[in-house]
PDB file of C-alpha atoms in Angstrom:
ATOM      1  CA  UNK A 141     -12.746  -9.767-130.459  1.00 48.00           C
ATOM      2  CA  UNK A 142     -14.241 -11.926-127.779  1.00 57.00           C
ATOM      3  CA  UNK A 143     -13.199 -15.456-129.288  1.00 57.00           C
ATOM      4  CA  UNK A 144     -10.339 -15.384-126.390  1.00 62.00           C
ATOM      5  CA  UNK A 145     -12.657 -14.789-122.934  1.00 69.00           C
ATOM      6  CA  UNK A 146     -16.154 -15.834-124.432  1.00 76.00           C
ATOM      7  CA  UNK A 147     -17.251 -19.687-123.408  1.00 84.00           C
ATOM      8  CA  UNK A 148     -19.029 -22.611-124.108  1.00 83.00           C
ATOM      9  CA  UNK A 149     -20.140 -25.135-122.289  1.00 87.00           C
ATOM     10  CA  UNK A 150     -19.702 -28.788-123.764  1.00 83.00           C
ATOM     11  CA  UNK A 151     -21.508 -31.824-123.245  1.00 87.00           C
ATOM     12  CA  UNK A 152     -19.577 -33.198-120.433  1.00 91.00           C
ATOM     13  CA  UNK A 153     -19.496 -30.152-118.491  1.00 90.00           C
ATOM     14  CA  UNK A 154     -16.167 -28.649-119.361  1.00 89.00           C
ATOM     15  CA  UNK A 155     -16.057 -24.959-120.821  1.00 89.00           C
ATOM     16  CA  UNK A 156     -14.120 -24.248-123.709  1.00 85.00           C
ATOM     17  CA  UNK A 157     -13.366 -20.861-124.840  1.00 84.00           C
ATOM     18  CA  UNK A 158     -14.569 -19.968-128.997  1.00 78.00           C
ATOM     19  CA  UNK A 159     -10.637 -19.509-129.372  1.00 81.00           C
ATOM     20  CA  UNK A 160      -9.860 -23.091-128.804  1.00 84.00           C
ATOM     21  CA  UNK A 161     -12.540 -24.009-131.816  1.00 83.00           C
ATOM     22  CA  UNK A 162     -10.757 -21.818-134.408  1.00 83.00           C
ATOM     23  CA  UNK A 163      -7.390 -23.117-133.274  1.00 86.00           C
ATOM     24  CA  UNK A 164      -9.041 -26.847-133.590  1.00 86.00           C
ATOM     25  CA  UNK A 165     -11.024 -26.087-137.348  1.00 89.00           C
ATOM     26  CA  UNK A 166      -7.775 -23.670-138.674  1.00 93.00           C
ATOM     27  CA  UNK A 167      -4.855 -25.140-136.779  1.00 92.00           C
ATOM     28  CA  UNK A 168      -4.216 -21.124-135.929  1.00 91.00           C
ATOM     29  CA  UNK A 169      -1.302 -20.480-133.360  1.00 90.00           C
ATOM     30  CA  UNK A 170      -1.467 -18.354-130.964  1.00 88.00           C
ATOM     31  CA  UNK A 171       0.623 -15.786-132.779  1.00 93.00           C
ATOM     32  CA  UNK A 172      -1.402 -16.108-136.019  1.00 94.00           C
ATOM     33  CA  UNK A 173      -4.441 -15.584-133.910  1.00 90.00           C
ATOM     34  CA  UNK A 174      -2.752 -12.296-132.186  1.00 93.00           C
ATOM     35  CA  UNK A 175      -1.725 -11.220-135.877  1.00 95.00           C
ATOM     36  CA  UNK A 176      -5.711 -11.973-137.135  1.00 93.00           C
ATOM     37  CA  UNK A 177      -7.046  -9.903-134.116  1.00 91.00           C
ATOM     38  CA  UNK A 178      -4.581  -6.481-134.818  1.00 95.00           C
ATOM     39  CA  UNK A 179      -5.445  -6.542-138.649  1.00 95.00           C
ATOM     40  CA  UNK A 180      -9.076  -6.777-137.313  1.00 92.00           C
ATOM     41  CA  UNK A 181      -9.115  -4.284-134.969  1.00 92.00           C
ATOM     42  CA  UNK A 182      -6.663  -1.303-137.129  1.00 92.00           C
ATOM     43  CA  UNK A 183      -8.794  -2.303-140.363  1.00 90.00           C
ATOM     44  CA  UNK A 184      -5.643  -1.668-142.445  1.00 93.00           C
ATOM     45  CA  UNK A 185      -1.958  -2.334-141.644  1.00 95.00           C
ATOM     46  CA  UNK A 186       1.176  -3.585-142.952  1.00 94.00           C
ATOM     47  CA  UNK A 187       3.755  -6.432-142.548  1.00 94.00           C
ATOM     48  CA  UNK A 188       6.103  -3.506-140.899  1.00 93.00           C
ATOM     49  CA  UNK A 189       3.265  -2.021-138.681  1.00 95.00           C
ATOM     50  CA  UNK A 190       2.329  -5.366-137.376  1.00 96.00           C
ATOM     51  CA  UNK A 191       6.347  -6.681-136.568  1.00 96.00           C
ATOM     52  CA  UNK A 192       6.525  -3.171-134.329  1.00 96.00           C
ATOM     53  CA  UNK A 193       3.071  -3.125-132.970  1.00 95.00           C
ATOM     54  CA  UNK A 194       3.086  -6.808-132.010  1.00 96.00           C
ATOM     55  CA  UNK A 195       6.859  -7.436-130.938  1.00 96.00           C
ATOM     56  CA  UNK A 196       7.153 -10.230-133.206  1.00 95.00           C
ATOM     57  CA  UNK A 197       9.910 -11.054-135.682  1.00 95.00           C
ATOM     58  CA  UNK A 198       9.150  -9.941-139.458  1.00 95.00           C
ATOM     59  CA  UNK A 199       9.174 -14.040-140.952  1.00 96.00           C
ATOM     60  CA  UNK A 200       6.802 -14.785-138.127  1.00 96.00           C
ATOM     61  CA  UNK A 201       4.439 -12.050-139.146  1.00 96.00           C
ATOM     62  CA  UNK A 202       4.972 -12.981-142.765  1.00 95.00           C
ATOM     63  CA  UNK A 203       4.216 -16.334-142.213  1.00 97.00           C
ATOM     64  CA  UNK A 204       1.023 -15.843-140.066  1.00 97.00           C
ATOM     65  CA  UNK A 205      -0.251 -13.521-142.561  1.00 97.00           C
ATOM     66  CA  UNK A 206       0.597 -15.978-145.273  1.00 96.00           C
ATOM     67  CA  UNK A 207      -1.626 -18.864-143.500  1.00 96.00           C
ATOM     68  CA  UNK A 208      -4.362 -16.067-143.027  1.00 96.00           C
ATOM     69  CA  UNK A 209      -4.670 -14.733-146.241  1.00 96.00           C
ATOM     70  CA  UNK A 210      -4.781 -18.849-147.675  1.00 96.00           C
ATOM     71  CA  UNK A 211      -7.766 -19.439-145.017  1.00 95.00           C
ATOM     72  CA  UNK A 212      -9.458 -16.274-146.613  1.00 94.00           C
ATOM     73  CA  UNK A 213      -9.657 -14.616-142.864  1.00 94.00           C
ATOM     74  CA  UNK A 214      -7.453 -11.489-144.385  1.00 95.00           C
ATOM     75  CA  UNK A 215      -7.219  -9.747-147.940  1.00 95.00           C
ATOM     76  CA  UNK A 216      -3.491  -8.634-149.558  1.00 95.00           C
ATOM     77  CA  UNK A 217      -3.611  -5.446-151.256  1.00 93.00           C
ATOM     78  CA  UNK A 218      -0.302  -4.201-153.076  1.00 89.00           C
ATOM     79  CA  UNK A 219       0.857  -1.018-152.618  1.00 84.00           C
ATOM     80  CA  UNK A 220       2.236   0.994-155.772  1.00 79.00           C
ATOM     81  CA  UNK A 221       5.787   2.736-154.799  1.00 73.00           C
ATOM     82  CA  UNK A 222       7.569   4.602-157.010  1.00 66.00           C
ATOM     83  CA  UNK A 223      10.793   3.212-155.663  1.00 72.00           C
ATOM     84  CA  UNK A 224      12.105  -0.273-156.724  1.00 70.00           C
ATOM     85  CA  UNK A 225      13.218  -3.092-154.293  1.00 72.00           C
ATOM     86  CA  UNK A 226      10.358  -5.491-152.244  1.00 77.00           C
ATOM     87  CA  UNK A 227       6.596  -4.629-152.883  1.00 78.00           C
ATOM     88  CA  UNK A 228       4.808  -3.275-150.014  1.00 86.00           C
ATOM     89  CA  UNK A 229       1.463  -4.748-149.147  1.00 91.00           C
ATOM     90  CA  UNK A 230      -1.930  -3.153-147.051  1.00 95.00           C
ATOM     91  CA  UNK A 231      -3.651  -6.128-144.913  1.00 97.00           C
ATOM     92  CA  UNK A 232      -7.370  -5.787-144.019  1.00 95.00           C
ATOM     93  CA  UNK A 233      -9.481  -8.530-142.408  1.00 92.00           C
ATOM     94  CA  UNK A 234     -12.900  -9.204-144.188  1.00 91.00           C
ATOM     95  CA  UNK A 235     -15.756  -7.153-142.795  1.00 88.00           C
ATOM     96  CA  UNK A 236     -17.258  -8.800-139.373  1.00 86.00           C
ATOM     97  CA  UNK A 237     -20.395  -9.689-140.912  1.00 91.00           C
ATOM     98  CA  UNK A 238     -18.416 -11.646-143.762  1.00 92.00           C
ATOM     99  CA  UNK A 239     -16.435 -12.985-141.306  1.00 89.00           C
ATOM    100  CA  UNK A 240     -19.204 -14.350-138.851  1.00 89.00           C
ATOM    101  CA  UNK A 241     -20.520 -15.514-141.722  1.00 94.00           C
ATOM    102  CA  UNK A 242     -17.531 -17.522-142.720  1.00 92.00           C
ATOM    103  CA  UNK A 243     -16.705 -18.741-139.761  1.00 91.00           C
ATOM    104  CA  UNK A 244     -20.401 -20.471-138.827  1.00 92.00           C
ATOM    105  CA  UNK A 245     -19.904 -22.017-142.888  1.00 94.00           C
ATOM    106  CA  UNK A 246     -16.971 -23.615-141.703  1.00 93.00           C
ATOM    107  CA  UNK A 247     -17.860 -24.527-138.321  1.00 91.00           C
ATOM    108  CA  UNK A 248     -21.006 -26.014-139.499  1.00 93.00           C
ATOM    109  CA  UNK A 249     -18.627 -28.286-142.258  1.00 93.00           C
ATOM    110  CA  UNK A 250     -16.000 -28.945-139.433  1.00 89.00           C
ATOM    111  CA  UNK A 251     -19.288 -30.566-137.305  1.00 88.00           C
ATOM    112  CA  UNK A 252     -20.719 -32.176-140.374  1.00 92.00           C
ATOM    113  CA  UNK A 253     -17.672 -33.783-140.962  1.00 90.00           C
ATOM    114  CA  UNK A 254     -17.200 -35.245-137.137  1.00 87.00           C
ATOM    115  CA  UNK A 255     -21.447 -36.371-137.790  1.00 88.00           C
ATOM    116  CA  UNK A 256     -20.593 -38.316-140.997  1.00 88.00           C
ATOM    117  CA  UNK A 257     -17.866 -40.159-139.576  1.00 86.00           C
ATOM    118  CA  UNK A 258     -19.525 -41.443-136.706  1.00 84.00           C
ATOM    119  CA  UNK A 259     -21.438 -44.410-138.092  1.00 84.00           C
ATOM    120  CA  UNK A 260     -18.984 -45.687-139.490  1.00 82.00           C
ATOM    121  CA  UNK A 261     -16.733 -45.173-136.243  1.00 78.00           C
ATOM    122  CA  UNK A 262     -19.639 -46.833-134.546  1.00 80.00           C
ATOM    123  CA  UNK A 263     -19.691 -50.007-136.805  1.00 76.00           C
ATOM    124  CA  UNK A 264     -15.891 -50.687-136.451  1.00 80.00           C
ATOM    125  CA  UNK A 265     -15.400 -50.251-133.251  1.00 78.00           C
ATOM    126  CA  UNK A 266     -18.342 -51.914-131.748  1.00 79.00           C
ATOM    127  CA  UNK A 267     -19.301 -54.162-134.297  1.00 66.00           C
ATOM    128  CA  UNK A 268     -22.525 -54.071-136.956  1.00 59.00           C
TER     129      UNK A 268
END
């Protein structure tokens, strides 16, 4: 995924990496954003997988995935185990297409939002 090295340039000159949008528009961490890039990349993978792979503890993982299956960036799939105790749960990330797809939606809203605000913003802080 190439939201972490791939740039923009802004109006006033400064560059701003594609990361630093989806952290602005999703409020992601940085360790949500590591969790959203493994499920990507190994198309299926558990809670457990991701706490080894990833070095992280398991209620951090839990609650990243959590936040990133409520923003619809990830799908839950339960797992049917013979055995009783915790269900198990399979993460996969939507398909890239779905997901470049969903992510220009919401940047598009996030930038409509900033355009309909500004007249207003205008009007009260420089007068009508």
């Amino acid at each position: 995924m190439q939201l972490e090295t791939e740039r923009i340039t802004l109006p006033s000159g400064k560059e701003a990496k594609l990361i630093d949008a989806l952290a602005f528009c999703y409020d992601i961490s940085d360790t949500e954003f590591k969790v959203l890039q493994t499920v990507i990349e190994k198309k299926t993978i558990t809670e457990d997988e991701l706490v080894e792979m990833l070095k992280l503890s398991k209620a951090s993982v839990n609650r990243s995935l959590n936040k990133l299956v409520s923003l619809g960036f990830i799908e839950r799939e339960k797992v049917q185990s013979n055995k009783g105790g915790r269900p198990k749960y399979l993460y996969k990330a939507l398909d890239k297409e779905e997901l470049v797809k969903k992510l220009t939606e919401d940047f598009k809203k996030c930038s409509e939002m900033f355009i309909n605000t500004l007249p207003s913003f205008i009007r009260s802080s420089f007068g009508s």
